[in-house]
Short mmCIF file of C-alpha atoms in Angstrom, two decimals:
data_model
loop_
_atom_site.label_atom_id
_atom_site.label_comp_id
_atom_site.label_asym_id
_atom_site.label_seq_id
_atom_site.Cartn_x
_atom_site.Cartn_y
_atom_site.Cartn_z
CA MET K 1 71.30 -8.53 13.87
CA MET K 2 67.72 -7.78 14.82
CA ALA K 3 68.52 -4.30 16.16
CA GLU K 4 69.90 -3.25 12.77
CA THR K 5 66.59 -3.96 10.98
CA ILE K 6 64.30 -2.18 13.45
CA PRO K 7 64.59 1.27 11.77
CA LEU K 8 63.89 -0.37 8.41
CA PHE K 9 60.47 -1.38 9.76
CA TRP K 10 59.52 1.58 11.95
CA LEU K 11 60.36 4.44 9.61
CA PRO K 12 58.03 3.30 6.79
CA MET K 13 55.35 2.43 9.37
CA PHE K 14 55.62 5.91 10.89
CA LEU K 15 55.39 7.56 7.47
CA HIS K 16 52.40 5.36 6.56
CA CYS K 17 50.51 6.49 9.67
CA LEU K 18 51.52 10.12 9.15
CA ILE K 19 50.14 10.05 5.61
CA GLY K 20 46.97 8.48 7.03
CA LEU K 21 46.60 11.34 9.50
CA VAL K 22 46.94 13.85 6.68
CA ALA K 23 44.25 11.95 4.75
CA ALA K 24 41.93 12.14 7.77
CA GLN K 25 42.52 15.87 8.08
CA VAL K 26 41.82 16.46 4.38
CA ALA K 27 38.62 14.43 4.54
CA CYS K 28 37.48 16.16 7.73
CA ARG K 29 37.95 19.58 6.12
CA LYS K 30 35.82 18.39 3.21
CA GLY K 31 33.00 17.49 5.61
CA TYR K 32 33.51 13.77 6.21
CA ASP K 33 33.46 12.02 9.60
CA LEU K 34 36.86 12.29 11.31
CA GLY K 35 36.56 9.04 13.29
CA ILE K 36 35.97 6.90 10.24
CA TRP K 37 38.75 8.64 8.36
CA LEU K 38 41.23 8.18 11.21
CA LEU K 39 40.63 4.44 10.99
CA TRP K 40 40.74 4.40 7.18
CA GLY K 41 43.85 6.59 7.14
CA THR K 42 45.69 4.40 9.65
CA LEU K 43 44.90 1.28 7.66
CA GLY K 44 45.11 2.74 4.17
CA GLY K 45 47.92 5.28 4.33
CA THR K 46 48.67 6.53 0.83
CA VAL K 47 45.53 4.97 -0.65
CA ALA K 48 43.40 6.82 1.91
CA LEU K 49 45.14 10.10 1.05
CA ILE K 50 44.43 9.64 -2.65
CA ASP K 51 40.82 8.76 -1.80
CA ALA K 52 40.41 11.85 0.40
CA LEU K 53 41.89 14.16 -2.23
CA ARG K 54 39.59 12.83 -4.96
CA ARG K 55 36.35 13.03 -2.95
CA PRO K 56 34.08 16.04 -3.44
CA ARG K 57 33.31 18.47 -0.63
CA ARG K 58 30.13 17.57 1.28
CA ASN K 59 27.56 20.34 1.65
CA GLY K 60 25.22 18.67 4.13
CA PRO K 61 25.71 17.79 7.80
CA ILE K 62 28.01 14.94 8.81
CA VAL K 63 26.07 11.67 9.08
CA ARG K 64 27.00 9.66 12.17
#
C-alpha cells in the first residue's frame, strides 16, 4: 500500500527541486547571489523560476 504511493510523492518533489535549481542558475547569470537563490529555488520551485525570469539583469557587483 505505502510502497505504491512513494513515486507519486518523490517525482513531483524531484521536479520541484530541479525547477528551483534552474531558477537559481538563471538568477545567478543575471547577477544575483547564488546562495540566496538556491534557497529560494528549493523552497519556491516554479514561482522562483518565474521570479528569476522576470527580474532585470544587475549591472553592479553582487551584494553579500
